[in-house]
mmCIF file of C-alpha atoms in Angstrom:
data_model
loop_
_atom_site.group_PDB
_atom_site.id
_atom_site.type_symbol
_atom_site.label_atom_id
_atom_site.label_comp_id
_atom_site.label_asym_id
_atom_site.label_seq_id
_atom_site.Cartn_x
_atom_site.Cartn_y
_atom_site.Cartn_z
ATOM 1 C CA MET A 1 -87.098 -5.759 -119.059
ATOM 2 C CA ALA A 2 -90.258 -6.573 -120.966
ATOM 3 C CA LEU A 3 -93.414 -7.746 -119.257
ATOM 4 C CA PHE A 4 -95.985 -9.565 -121.385
ATOM 5 C CA GLY A 5 -94.315 -8.161 -124.425
ATOM 6 C CA ILE A 6 -94.683 -4.554 -123.236
ATOM 7 C CA PRO A 7 -91.424 -2.831 -122.460
ATOM 8 C CA ASP A 8 -91.018 -1.362 -119.006
ATOM 9 C CA SER A 9 -90.638 2.028 -120.489
ATOM 10 C CA PHE A 10 -91.029 3.505 -123.908
ATOM 11 C CA LYS A 11 -90.913 6.859 -125.598
ATOM 12 C CA VAL A 12 -93.995 8.656 -126.856
ATOM 13 C CA ALA A 13 -93.696 12.106 -128.379
ATOM 14 C CA GLY A 14 -90.415 12.736 -126.699
ATOM 15 C CA PHE A 15 -91.559 11.729 -123.210
ATOM 16 C CA HIS A 16 -90.304 8.790 -121.231
ATOM 17 C CA ILE A 17 -93.400 6.853 -120.236
ATOM 18 C CA ARG A 18 -93.186 4.036 -117.738
ATOM 19 C CA ASP A 19 -95.814 1.357 -117.749
ATOM 20 C CA VAL A 20 -96.728 2.100 -114.159
ATOM 21 C CA GLN A 21 -99.622 -0.342 -113.901
ATOM 22 C CA ASN A 22 -97.547 -3.316 -114.939
ATOM 23 C CA SER A 23 -94.286 -2.281 -113.367
ATOM 24 C CA GLU A 24 -93.542 -2.550 -109.686
ATOM 25 C CA ALA A 25 -90.698 -0.098 -109.986
ATOM 26 C CA THR A 26 -91.284 3.485 -108.872
ATOM 27 C CA PRO A 27 -89.869 6.270 -111.071
ATOM 28 C CA THR A 28 -86.184 6.739 -110.433
ATOM 29 C CA LEU A 29 -84.107 9.906 -110.517
ATOM 30 C CA ASP A 30 -82.885 8.834 -113.946
ATOM 31 C CA ASP A 31 -86.489 8.691 -115.182
ATOM 32 C CA VAL A 32 -87.151 12.218 -113.952
ATOM 33 C CA THR A 33 -83.911 13.523 -115.417
ATOM 34 C CA TYR A 34 -84.667 11.868 -118.718
ATOM 35 C CA ALA A 35 -88.197 13.275 -118.753
ATOM 36 C CA ILE A 36 -86.860 16.790 -118.166
ATOM 37 C CA GLU A 37 -84.253 16.370 -120.895
ATOM 38 C CA MET A 38 -86.947 15.275 -123.321
ATOM 39 C CA MET A 39 -89.020 18.400 -122.684
ATOM 40 C CA SER A 40 -88.847 21.204 -125.164
ATOM 41 C CA PRO A 41 -85.585 23.198 -124.980
ATOM 42 C CA SER A 42 -87.633 26.174 -123.860
ATOM 43 C CA ILE A 43 -88.887 24.507 -120.690
ATOM 44 C CA HIS A 44 -85.700 22.555 -120.070
ATOM 45 C CA GLY A 45 -83.551 25.690 -120.116
ATOM 46 C CA ALA A 46 -85.925 27.592 -117.830
ATOM 47 C CA LEU A 47 -86.266 24.719 -115.359
ATOM 48 C CA ARG A 48 -82.511 24.322 -115.150
ATOM 49 C CA PHE A 49 -82.054 28.041 -114.570
ATOM 50 C CA CYS A 50 -84.811 28.191 -111.907
ATOM 51 C CA GLY A 51 -83.376 25.143 -110.103
ATOM 52 C CA LEU A 52 -79.884 26.626 -110.002
ATOM 53 C CA PHE A 53 -81.338 29.990 -108.945
ATOM 54 C CA ILE A 54 -83.094 28.378 -105.953
ATOM 55 C CA VAL A 55 -79.887 26.570 -104.965
ATOM 56 C CA GLY A 56 -77.930 29.835 -105.222
ATOM 57 C CA ILE A 57 -80.417 31.794 -103.113
ATOM 58 C CA ALA A 58 -80.631 29.028 -100.496
ATOM 59 C CA ALA A 59 -76.829 28.819 -100.258
ATOM 60 C CA GLN A 60 -76.492 32.567 -99.763
ATOM 61 C CA ILE A 61 -79.230 32.671 -97.111
ATOM 62 C CA THR A 62 -77.516 29.824 -95.261
ATOM 63 C CA ILE A 63 -74.189 31.658 -95.339
ATOM 64 C CA HIS A 64 -75.903 34.901 -94.309
ATOM 65 C CA GLU A 65 -77.598 33.304 -91.313
ATOM 66 C CA SER A 66 -74.488 31.433 -90.217
ATOM 67 C CA SER A 67 -72.216 34.474 -90.339
ATOM 68 C CA PRO A 68 -74.337 37.585 -89.765
ATOM 69 C CA MET A 69 -71.359 39.568 -88.463
ATOM 70 C CA PHE A 70 -69.561 39.203 -91.793
ATOM 71 C CA PHE A 71 -72.472 40.739 -93.671
ATOM 72 C CA GLY A 72 -72.869 43.283 -90.872
ATOM 73 C CA VAL A 73 -69.315 44.539 -91.245
ATOM 74 C CA PHE A 74 -69.024 44.275 -95.032
ATOM 75 C CA HIS A 75 -72.523 45.262 -96.140
ATOM 76 C CA LEU A 76 -74.826 46.680 -93.466
ATOM 77 C CA LEU A 77 -72.237 48.989 -91.902
ATOM 78 C CA PRO A 78 -70.730 50.546 -95.062
ATOM 79 C CA VAL A 79 -74.142 50.964 -96.729
ATOM 80 C CA SER A 80 -75.644 52.538 -93.589
ATOM 81 C CA TRP A 81 -72.611 54.757 -93.026
ATOM 82 C CA LEU A 82 -72.565 56.057 -96.609
ATOM 83 C CA ALA A 83 -76.326 56.648 -96.595
ATOM 84 C CA THR A 84 -76.045 58.583 -93.319
ATOM 85 C CA ARG A 85 -73.271 60.769 -94.774
ATOM 86 C CA ILE A 86 -75.416 61.525 -97.820
ATOM 87 C CA LEU A 87 -78.446 62.309 -95.612
ATOM 88 C CA VAL A 88 -76.294 64.748 -93.605
ATOM 89 C CA LEU A 89 -75.075 66.348 -96.844
ATOM 90 C CA LEU A 90 -78.713 66.733 -97.883
ATOM 91 C CA GLY A 91 -79.402 68.647 -94.692
ATOM 92 C CA VAL A 92 -81.124 65.853 -92.746
ATOM 93 C CA GLN A 93 -80.203 65.680 -89.064
ATOM 94 C CA ALA A 94 -78.952 62.083 -89.111
ATOM 95 C CA GLU A 95 -76.641 60.090 -86.881
ATOM 96 C CA LEU A 96 -75.622 56.429 -87.131
ATOM 97 C CA VAL A 97 -75.163 54.365 -83.961
ATOM 98 C CA THR A 98 -73.276 51.137 -84.680
ATOM 99 C CA ARG A 99 -73.082 49.463 -81.284
ATOM 100 C CA HIS A 100 -75.966 47.088 -82.179
ATOM 101 C CA LEU A 101 -74.174 45.655 -85.212
ATOM 102 C CA ALA A 102 -73.633 42.301 -83.496
ATOM 103 C CA GLN A 103 -77.413 42.068 -83.036
ATOM 104 C CA GLY A 104 -77.927 42.560 -86.776
ATOM 105 C CA PHE A 105 -78.826 46.218 -87.029
ATOM 106 C CA CYS A 106 -77.507 49.773 -86.889
ATOM 107 C CA ARG A 107 -79.519 52.558 -85.280
ATOM 108 C CA LEU A 108 -80.244 55.582 -87.425
ATOM 109 C CA ASP A 109 -81.308 58.622 -85.433
ATOM 110 C CA LEU A 110 -83.291 61.084 -87.523
ATOM 111 C CA SER A 111 -84.094 64.279 -85.629
ATOM 112 C CA GLY A 112 -84.373 62.345 -82.390
ATOM 113 C CA VAL A 113 -86.442 59.443 -83.790
ATOM 114 C CA HIS A 114 -84.647 56.077 -83.714
ATOM 115 C CA TYR A 115 -84.881 53.694 -86.668
ATOM 116 C CA ALA A 116 -83.347 50.225 -86.713
ATOM 117 C CA VAL A 117 -81.557 49.681 -90.021
ATOM 118 C CA THR A 118 -81.507 45.952 -90.707
ATOM 119 C CA HIS A 119 -80.130 43.947 -93.625
ATOM 120 C CA GLU A 120 -83.593 44.101 -95.155
ATOM 121 C CA CYS A 121 -83.444 47.917 -95.230
ATOM 122 C CA THR A 122 -80.176 47.881 -97.177
ATOM 123 C CA GLY A 123 -81.640 45.782 -99.989
ATOM 124 C CA ILE A 124 -79.301 42.847 -99.467
ATOM 125 C CA ILE A 125 -81.903 40.591 -101.085
ATOM 126 C CA ALA A 126 -81.121 42.323 -104.394
ATOM 127 C CA VAL A 127 -77.459 41.340 -104.022
ATOM 128 C CA PHE A 128 -78.432 37.713 -103.374
ATOM 129 C CA ILE A 129 -80.986 37.641 -106.188
ATOM 130 C CA LEU A 130 -78.603 39.064 -108.754
ATOM 131 C CA ALA A 131 -75.678 36.910 -107.675
ATOM 132 C CA ALA A 132 -77.882 33.781 -107.849
ATOM 133 C CA ALA A 133 -79.347 34.763 -111.232
ATOM 134 C CA VAL A 134 -75.919 35.520 -112.727
ATOM 135 C CA MET A 135 -74.460 32.265 -111.421
ATOM 136 C CA ALA A 136 -77.456 30.249 -112.698
ATOM 137 C CA TYR A 137 -77.511 31.754 -116.189
ATOM 138 C CA PRO A 138 -75.988 29.538 -118.898
ATOM 139 C CA VAL A 139 -72.881 31.557 -119.696
ATOM 140 C CA ALA A 140 -69.162 30.950 -119.639
ATOM 141 C CA LEU A 141 -67.295 31.530 -116.381
ATOM 142 C CA ARG A 142 -65.697 34.794 -117.499
ATOM 143 C CA GLU A 143 -69.133 36.200 -118.351
ATOM 144 C CA ARG A 144 -70.360 35.227 -114.899
ATOM 145 C CA ALA A 145 -67.365 36.950 -113.325
ATOM 146 C CA ARG A 146 -68.097 40.029 -115.441
ATOM 147 C CA GLY A 147 -71.742 39.856 -114.324
ATOM 148 C CA LEU A 148 -70.845 39.682 -110.640
ATOM 149 C CA LEU A 149 -68.403 42.585 -111.036
ATOM 150 C CA LEU A 150 -71.206 44.636 -112.573
ATOM 151 C CA ALA A 151 -74.080 43.478 -110.364
ATOM 152 C CA ILE A 152 -72.688 43.521 -106.832
ATOM 153 C CA PRO A 153 -71.385 47.133 -106.813
ATOM 154 C CA ALA A 154 -74.487 48.310 -108.714
ATOM 155 C CA VAL A 155 -76.989 46.841 -106.247
ATOM 156 C CA THR A 156 -74.850 47.835 -103.251
ATOM 157 C CA LEU A 157 -74.896 51.456 -104.401
ATOM 158 C CA PHE A 158 -78.604 51.063 -105.024
ATOM 159 C CA GLY A 159 -78.896 49.893 -101.385
ATOM 160 C CA VAL A 160 -77.317 53.195 -100.311
ATOM 161 C CA LEU A 161 -79.792 55.137 -102.452
ATOM 162 C CA ARG A 162 -82.668 53.067 -101.068
ATOM 163 C CA LEU A 163 -81.660 53.898 -97.502
ATOM 164 C CA VAL A 164 -81.272 57.596 -98.344
ATOM 165 C CA ILE A 165 -84.807 57.631 -99.798
ATOM 166 C CA LEU A 166 -86.184 55.812 -96.744
ATOM 167 C CA GLY A 167 -84.381 58.311 -94.495
ATOM 168 C CA ILE A 168 -85.883 61.256 -96.355
ATOM 169 C CA VAL A 169 -89.371 59.685 -96.219
ATOM 170 C CA ALA A 170 -88.966 58.912 -92.497
ATOM 171 C CA GLN A 171 -88.021 62.534 -91.900
ATOM 172 C CA ALA A 172 -90.612 64.173 -94.145
ATOM 173 C CA ARG A 173 -93.567 61.755 -94.051
ATOM 174 C CA PRO A 174 -93.159 59.293 -91.153
ATOM 175 C CA LEU A 175 -96.585 57.753 -91.784
ATOM 176 C CA TRP A 176 -95.491 56.672 -95.270
ATOM 177 C CA ILE A 177 -92.405 54.782 -94.075
ATOM 178 C CA GLU A 178 -94.156 51.390 -93.851
ATOM 179 C CA VAL A 179 -95.631 51.493 -97.347
ATOM 180 C CA PHE A 180 -92.322 52.782 -98.742
ATOM 181 C CA HIS A 181 -90.320 50.148 -96.913
ATOM 182 C CA VAL A 182 -92.507 47.123 -97.572
ATOM 183 C CA TYR A 183 -94.057 47.857 -100.954
ATOM 184 C CA ILE A 184 -92.506 50.678 -102.957
ATOM 185 C CA MET A 185 -88.864 49.996 -102.150
ATOM 186 C CA GLU A 186 -89.335 46.230 -102.531
ATOM 187 C CA LEU A 187 -90.867 46.817 -105.914
ATOM 188 C CA VAL A 188 -88.150 49.267 -106.967
ATOM 189 C CA THR A 189 -85.446 46.941 -105.630
ATOM 190 C CA ILE A 190 -86.712 44.021 -107.722
ATOM 191 C CA ALA A 191 -87.147 46.321 -110.721
ATOM 192 C CA PHE A 192 -83.583 47.601 -110.420
ATOM 193 C CA ALA A 193 -82.148 44.108 -109.910
ATOM 194 C CA MET A 194 -83.941 42.882 -113.039
ATOM 195 C CA PHE A 195 -82.839 45.989 -114.941
ATOM 196 C CA VAL A 196 -79.203 45.113 -114.190
ATOM 197 C CA PHE A 197 -79.832 41.426 -114.974
ATOM 198 C CA ILE A 198 -81.488 42.090 -118.356
ATOM 199 C CA TYR A 199 -78.710 44.534 -119.264
ATOM 200 C CA TRP A 200 -76.034 41.982 -118.410
ATOM 201 C CA VAL A 201 -77.836 39.158 -120.297
ATOM 202 C CA GLU A 202 -78.089 41.304 -123.418
ATOM 203 C CA GLU A 203 -74.476 42.444 -123.137
ATOM 204 C CA ALA A 204 -73.310 38.837 -122.746
ATOM 205 C CA HIS A 205 -75.277 37.760 -125.835
ATOM 206 C CA GLY A 206 -74.005 40.791 -127.752
ATOM 207 C CA ARG A 207 -70.393 39.899 -126.958
ATOM 208 C CA ASP A 208 -71.077 36.302 -127.961
ATOM 209 C CA ARG A 209 -72.357 37.406 -131.387
ATOM 210 C CA HIS A 210 -69.223 39.473 -131.993
ATOM 211 C CA MET B 1 -81.957 56.350 -131.087
ATOM 212 C CA THR B 2 -79.709 53.953 -133.001
ATOM 213 C CA ASP B 3 -76.719 55.074 -130.920
ATOM 214 C CA ILE B 4 -78.228 53.779 -127.715
ATOM 215 C CA ASP B 5 -76.727 50.515 -126.542
ATOM 216 C CA PRO B 6 -79.374 47.835 -127.407
ATOM 217 C CA ALA B 7 -78.805 46.111 -124.062
ATOM 218 C CA LEU B 8 -79.403 49.342 -122.175
ATOM 219 C CA ARG B 9 -82.448 50.102 -124.344
ATOM 220 C CA LYS B 10 -84.054 46.728 -123.609
ATOM 221 C CA ALA B 11 -83.324 46.936 -119.873
ATOM 222 C CA THR B 12 -84.566 50.530 -119.607
ATOM 223 C CA ALA B 13 -87.729 49.760 -121.572
ATOM 224 C CA PHE B 14 -88.517 46.908 -119.173
ATOM 225 C CA LEU B 15 -87.834 49.083 -116.131
ATOM 226 C CA ALA B 16 -90.083 51.849 -117.440
ATOM 227 C CA ARG B 17 -92.926 49.445 -118.301
ATOM 228 C CA PHE B 18 -92.694 47.738 -114.927
ATOM 229 C CA ILE B 19 -92.790 50.991 -112.978
ATOM 230 C CA VAL B 20 -95.795 52.232 -114.985
ATOM 231 C CA VAL B 21 -97.699 48.932 -114.589
ATOM 232 C CA ALA B 22 -96.879 48.688 -110.867
ATOM 233 C CA GLY B 23 -97.954 52.300 -110.381
ATOM 234 C CA VAL B 24 -101.321 51.634 -112.030
ATOM 235 C CA LEU B 25 -101.757 48.456 -109.972
ATOM 236 C CA TYR B 26 -100.962 50.394 -106.800
ATOM 237 C CA VAL B 27 -103.726 52.885 -107.546
ATOM 238 C CA GLY B 28 -106.127 49.997 -108.228
ATOM 239 C CA TRP B 29 -105.072 48.310 -104.997
ATOM 240 C CA ALA B 30 -106.388 51.258 -102.991
ATOM 241 C CA PHE B 31 -109.886 50.298 -104.180
ATOM 242 C CA LEU B 32 -109.473 46.524 -104.109
ATOM 243 C CA SER B 33 -107.482 45.867 -100.941
ATOM 244 C CA ALA B 34 -110.567 45.591 -98.690
ATOM 245 C CA LEU B 35 -112.168 43.134 -101.134
ATOM 246 C CA TYR B 36 -108.943 41.108 -101.305
ATOM 247 C CA LEU B 37 -108.694 40.954 -97.512
ATOM 248 C CA SER B 38 -112.367 39.944 -97.333
ATOM 249 C CA THR B 39 -111.816 36.963 -99.628
ATOM 250 C CA LEU B 40 -108.830 35.842 -97.541
ATOM 251 C CA ALA B 41 -110.775 36.229 -94.303
ATOM 252 C CA ALA B 42 -113.842 34.431 -95.684
ATOM 253 C CA VAL B 43 -111.851 31.414 -96.865
ATOM 254 C CA PHE B 44 -109.835 31.260 -93.643
ATOM 255 C CA ASN B 45 -112.997 31.437 -91.516
ATOM 256 C CA ASN B 46 -114.502 28.555 -93.484
ATOM 257 C CA LEU B 47 -111.400 26.409 -93.115
ATOM 258 C CA ALA B 48 -110.531 27.165 -89.488
ATOM 259 C CA ASP B 49 -112.535 26.364 -86.393
ATOM 260 C CA GLU B 50 -114.574 29.079 -84.703
ATOM 261 C CA SER B 51 -112.089 29.742 -81.933
ATOM 262 C CA VAL B 52 -110.194 32.116 -84.225
ATOM 263 C CA GLN B 53 -111.819 34.230 -86.923
ATOM 264 C CA TYR B 54 -110.544 37.013 -89.151
ATOM 265 C CA ALA B 55 -112.624 40.117 -89.841
ATOM 266 C CA VAL B 56 -112.045 43.194 -91.992
ATOM 267 C CA PHE B 57 -112.293 46.538 -90.197
ATOM 268 C CA ARG B 58 -111.546 49.782 -92.061
ATOM 269 C CA ASP B 59 -109.430 48.179 -94.786
ATOM 270 C CA ASN B 60 -107.453 46.185 -92.240
ATOM 271 C CA LEU B 61 -107.642 42.702 -90.864
ATOM 272 C CA ALA B 62 -108.516 41.993 -87.266
ATOM 273 C CA ILE B 63 -108.282 38.661 -85.474
ATOM 274 C CA VAL B 64 -111.026 37.608 -83.091
ATOM 275 C CA TYR B 65 -109.882 35.100 -80.465
ATOM 276 C CA ASN B 66 -113.013 33.552 -78.993
ATOM 277 C CA ASP B 67 -111.648 31.190 -76.362
ATOM 278 C CA VAL B 68 -108.561 32.677 -74.733
ATOM 279 C CA GLN B 69 -110.525 34.704 -72.187
ATOM 280 C CA ALA B 70 -114.117 35.164 -71.047
ATOM 281 C CA LYS B 71 -114.929 37.775 -73.708
ATOM 282 C CA PRO B 72 -113.702 37.560 -77.313
ATOM 283 C CA LEU B 73 -110.320 39.216 -77.695
ATOM 284 C CA VAL B 74 -110.132 41.370 -80.859
ATOM 285 C CA LEU B 75 -106.708 42.399 -82.103
ATOM 286 C CA ALA B 76 -106.630 44.772 -85.060
ATOM 287 C CA LEU B 77 -103.640 44.669 -87.393
ATOM 288 C CA ALA B 78 -102.313 47.931 -88.784
ATOM 289 C CA ASP B 79 -101.203 48.296 -92.419
ATOM 290 C CA ASN B 80 -101.222 44.532 -92.846
ATOM 291 C CA ASP B 81 -102.442 44.802 -96.430
ATOM 292 C CA ILE B 82 -98.964 46.075 -97.344
ATOM 293 C CA PHE B 83 -97.642 42.575 -96.694
ATOM 294 C CA PHE B 84 -99.942 41.242 -99.404
ATOM 295 C CA MET B 85 -98.717 43.682 -102.005
ATOM 296 C CA ASN B 86 -96.169 41.239 -103.403
ATOM 297 C CA LEU B 87 -99.161 40.131 -105.473
ATOM 298 C CA LEU B 88 -98.780 43.408 -107.343
ATOM 299 C CA VAL B 89 -95.056 42.780 -107.848
ATOM 300 C CA VAL B 90 -95.768 39.395 -109.465
ATOM 301 C CA VAL B 91 -98.585 40.708 -111.659
ATOM 302 C CA GLY B 92 -96.521 43.792 -112.532
ATOM 303 C CA LEU B 93 -93.584 41.655 -113.693
ATOM 304 C CA LEU B 94 -95.855 39.458 -115.832
ATOM 305 C CA LEU B 95 -97.684 42.369 -117.445
ATOM 306 C CA ALA B 96 -94.530 44.400 -118.098
ATOM 307 C CA THR B 97 -92.817 41.639 -120.066
ATOM 308 C CA PRO B 98 -93.268 41.478 -123.840
ATOM 309 C CA ILE B 99 -93.883 37.910 -124.977
ATOM 310 C CA ASP B 100 -94.432 36.267 -128.336
ATOM 311 C CA GLY B 101 -97.327 34.122 -127.111
ATOM 312 C CA SER B 102 -101.009 34.934 -127.115
ATOM 313 C CA THR B 103 -102.824 37.306 -124.785
ATOM 314 C CA LEU B 104 -104.650 34.269 -123.451
ATOM 315 C CA ASN B 105 -101.310 32.821 -122.394
ATOM 316 C CA ARG B 106 -100.474 35.992 -120.476
ATOM 317 C CA VAL B 107 -103.922 36.087 -118.852
ATOM 318 C CA GLY B 108 -103.597 32.431 -117.846
ATOM 319 C CA TRP B 109 -100.182 33.025 -116.330
ATOM 320 C CA THR B 110 -101.344 36.131 -114.484
ATOM 321 C CA LEU B 111 -104.362 34.308 -113.031
ATOM 322 C CA GLY B 112 -102.329 31.229 -112.120
ATOM 323 C CA ALA B 113 -99.531 33.207 -110.501
ATOM 324 C CA GLY B 114 -102.048 35.424 -108.721
ATOM 325 C CA MET B 115 -103.827 32.368 -107.343
ATOM 326 C CA LEU B 116 -100.548 30.868 -106.124
ATOM 327 C CA VAL B 117 -99.588 34.078 -104.322
ATOM 328 C CA TRP B 118 -103.106 34.341 -102.872
ATOM 329 C CA MET B 119 -102.691 30.843 -101.433
ATOM 330 C CA THR B 120 -99.425 31.846 -99.778
ATOM 331 C CA HIS B 121 -101.253 34.793 -98.224
ATOM 332 C CA LEU B 122 -103.944 32.457 -96.938
ATOM 333 C CA LEU B 123 -101.277 30.253 -95.341
ATOM 334 C CA SER B 124 -99.762 33.334 -93.710
ATOM 335 C CA LEU B 125 -103.074 33.890 -91.890
ATOM 336 C CA PHE B 126 -102.728 30.494 -90.242
ATOM 337 C CA ALA B 127 -99.260 31.450 -88.987
ATOM 338 C CA GLY B 128 -100.483 34.955 -88.151
ATOM 339 C CA GLU B 129 -102.961 33.752 -85.516
ATOM 340 C CA TYR B 130 -100.031 32.439 -83.482
ATOM 341 C CA LEU B 131 -97.704 35.407 -83.997
ATOM 342 C CA VAL B 132 -100.245 38.129 -83.259
ATOM 343 C CA ILE B 133 -101.563 36.700 -79.990
ATOM 344 C CA TRP B 134 -98.056 36.128 -78.622
ATOM 345 C CA ASP B 135 -96.916 39.601 -79.685
ATOM 346 C CA PHE B 136 -99.893 40.920 -77.736
ATOM 347 C CA VAL B 137 -99.140 38.777 -74.663
ATOM 348 C CA ASP B 138 -95.493 39.887 -74.713
ATOM 349 C CA SER B 139 -96.551 43.531 -74.793
ATOM 350 C CA LEU B 140 -98.613 43.215 -71.580
ATOM 351 C CA PRO B 141 -97.344 43.977 -68.065
ATOM 352 C CA GLY B 142 -96.082 40.998 -66.020
ATOM 353 C CA ASP B 143 -99.218 39.792 -64.214
ATOM 354 C CA GLN B 144 -101.546 40.200 -67.189
ATOM 355 C CA ALA B 145 -99.017 38.555 -69.494
ATOM 356 C CA LEU B 146 -98.766 35.598 -67.130
ATOM 357 C CA SER B 147 -102.528 35.034 -66.798
ATOM 358 C CA LEU B 148 -103.364 35.517 -70.476
ATOM 359 C CA GLY B 149 -100.221 33.654 -71.532
ATOM 360 C CA THR B 150 -101.347 30.564 -69.637
ATOM 361 C CA ALA B 151 -104.703 30.555 -71.432
ATOM 362 C CA VAL B 152 -103.069 31.251 -74.792
ATOM 363 C CA GLU B 153 -100.485 28.505 -74.289
ATOM 364 C CA ALA B 154 -103.216 25.855 -74.223
ATOM 365 C CA ARG B 155 -104.575 26.836 -77.643
ATOM 366 C CA PHE B 156 -101.447 28.352 -79.275
ATOM 367 C CA PRO B 157 -98.384 26.594 -77.839
ATOM 368 C CA ARG B 158 -95.342 28.841 -77.671
ATOM 369 C CA ALA B 159 -93.164 26.130 -79.196
ATOM 370 C CA GLN B 160 -95.285 26.195 -82.359
ATOM 371 C CA GLU B 161 -95.249 29.982 -82.414
ATOM 372 C CA VAL B 162 -91.451 29.947 -82.422
ATOM 373 C CA ILE B 163 -91.452 27.639 -85.446
ATOM 374 C CA PHE B 164 -94.088 29.688 -87.271
ATOM 375 C CA ARG B 165 -92.175 32.903 -86.565
ATOM 376 C CA ALA B 166 -88.931 31.453 -87.916
ATOM 377 C CA ILE B 167 -90.725 30.353 -91.097
ATOM 378 C CA PHE B 168 -92.667 33.606 -91.389
ATOM 379 C CA ASP B 169 -89.582 35.808 -90.987
ATOM 380 C CA ARG B 170 -87.737 33.918 -93.697
ATOM 381 C CA TRP B 171 -90.799 33.940 -95.875
ATOM 382 C CA ARG B 172 -91.238 37.699 -95.520
ATOM 383 C CA LEU B 173 -87.595 38.538 -96.146
ATOM 384 C CA TRP B 174 -86.374 35.998 -98.677
ATOM 385 C CA VAL B 175 -89.071 33.784 -100.115
ATOM 386 C CA ARG B 176 -91.627 36.418 -101.172
ATOM 387 C CA PRO B 177 -89.319 38.131 -103.696
ATOM 388 C CA THR B 178 -87.772 34.813 -104.741
ATOM 389 C CA LEU B 179 -91.178 33.313 -105.527
ATOM 390 C CA ALA B 180 -92.155 36.388 -107.554
ATOM 391 C CA LEU B 181 -88.963 36.148 -109.586
ATOM 392 C CA LEU B 182 -89.176 32.395 -110.114
ATOM 393 C CA LEU B 183 -92.630 32.775 -111.622
ATOM 394 C CA TRP B 184 -91.375 35.606 -113.780
ATOM 395 C CA PHE B 185 -88.187 33.822 -114.902
ATOM 396 C CA PHE B 186 -90.275 30.928 -116.131
ATOM 397 C CA PHE B 187 -92.859 33.120 -117.821
ATOM 398 C CA ALA B 188 -90.207 35.362 -119.424
ATOM 399 C CA ARG B 189 -87.872 32.546 -120.485
ATOM 400 C CA GLY B 190 -87.979 33.626 -124.120
ATOM 401 C CA TYR B 191 -87.463 37.287 -123.255
ATOM 402 C CA LEU B 192 -84.488 36.324 -121.082
ATOM 403 C CA ARG B 193 -83.114 33.985 -123.786
ATOM 404 C CA LEU B 194 -83.406 30.969 -121.511
ATOM 405 C CA ASP B 195 -85.200 29.008 -124.227
ATOM 406 C CA VAL B 196 -82.158 28.305 -126.358
ATOM 407 C CA ASP B 197 -80.685 24.944 -125.595
ATOM 408 C CA THR B 198 -77.250 25.614 -126.982
ATOM 409 C CA ALA B 199 -73.720 25.953 -125.729
ATOM 410 C CA PRO B 200 -73.269 28.481 -122.916
ATOM 411 C CA VAL B 201 -73.030 32.085 -124.029
ATOM 412 C CA GLY B 202 -69.423 33.252 -124.191
ATOM 413 C CA SER B 203 -68.032 29.814 -124.901
ATOM 414 C CA ASN B 204 -67.431 30.592 -128.581
ATOM 415 C CA PRO B 205 -63.766 30.315 -129.516
#
């Protein structure tokens, strides 16, 4: 609809501009969608990916919080158990107590000192991050499936390694456990997750070229 | 070198750069953490009323509660600067990523992202004043907990503390790394090939 000869909306340099002063209508979802579509492909692609990534992470957190026992049995317990076995093989006096699993943690006894192993300790965030990033990336479904098959076992095994390292640090340098847990292992976890993600992105593009 | 899978080469190069950059930042943090905490405390103290103030003691934050008992109650936090180290993760990701744009672009992004993360840390101080005092009350024996808890309840209602704790726990576990990666995904969109607006990869016949 035109008002005093000025159209309600018009395009300037690829953007959808609404004559806000003369129009009583507030921007609609269509306006926003159109504005995003008119952005440069660079920003449009990144915004779409980031939006889908947020949705993916939020969905996984919701599922995680609504069924903690599922993740306890299928992630926390196997990762903790395998890490404990490796610690024992490495000569660390380690024992895993699983009776607290329903409360969201396993107890790892290292030479008489008790540590609560939570989901956070097993690096489950890396699993969620990679799964969300793979699902959000603009690839065909079979590439996504290939990505998940690569990413989930890789970061789960990394979770085992992470717990083994934390166990060794807790045994050898107990005062360092906090900085290892909160900073160094978080940093290494994100680095490893992005290593796997970049590798998969490049592989997917390589297959596409061939 | 030509035999190495290009995908593996690119991923490994990024991993190596990131670990080197983060390592250097970690060393720098040892010298700058007290200054960083001081800026957070100074801004918080200017924004908040005088009943709660943050102070920096020996590279750590302490909270001074002025009106929950007759004398000011000072609670020192141990190793709390570690929580703020996700700033280094964000900066490390941005600096470790090769981009086609100018250095100015990278500097602008690093400053902008750093400022955003700093603001989240400032917000965490507002939640922290509730969490710390109630953690302290809960650690006291019955009678003391009851008397101090009554005074604390008037200024820091338990119901609000429960909400802040729920938000803070999720923030600490999920949102901190997600925010770091979102900033990086957007910055590194060319590096990650997100800037091509074409058919999905793998959809070629």
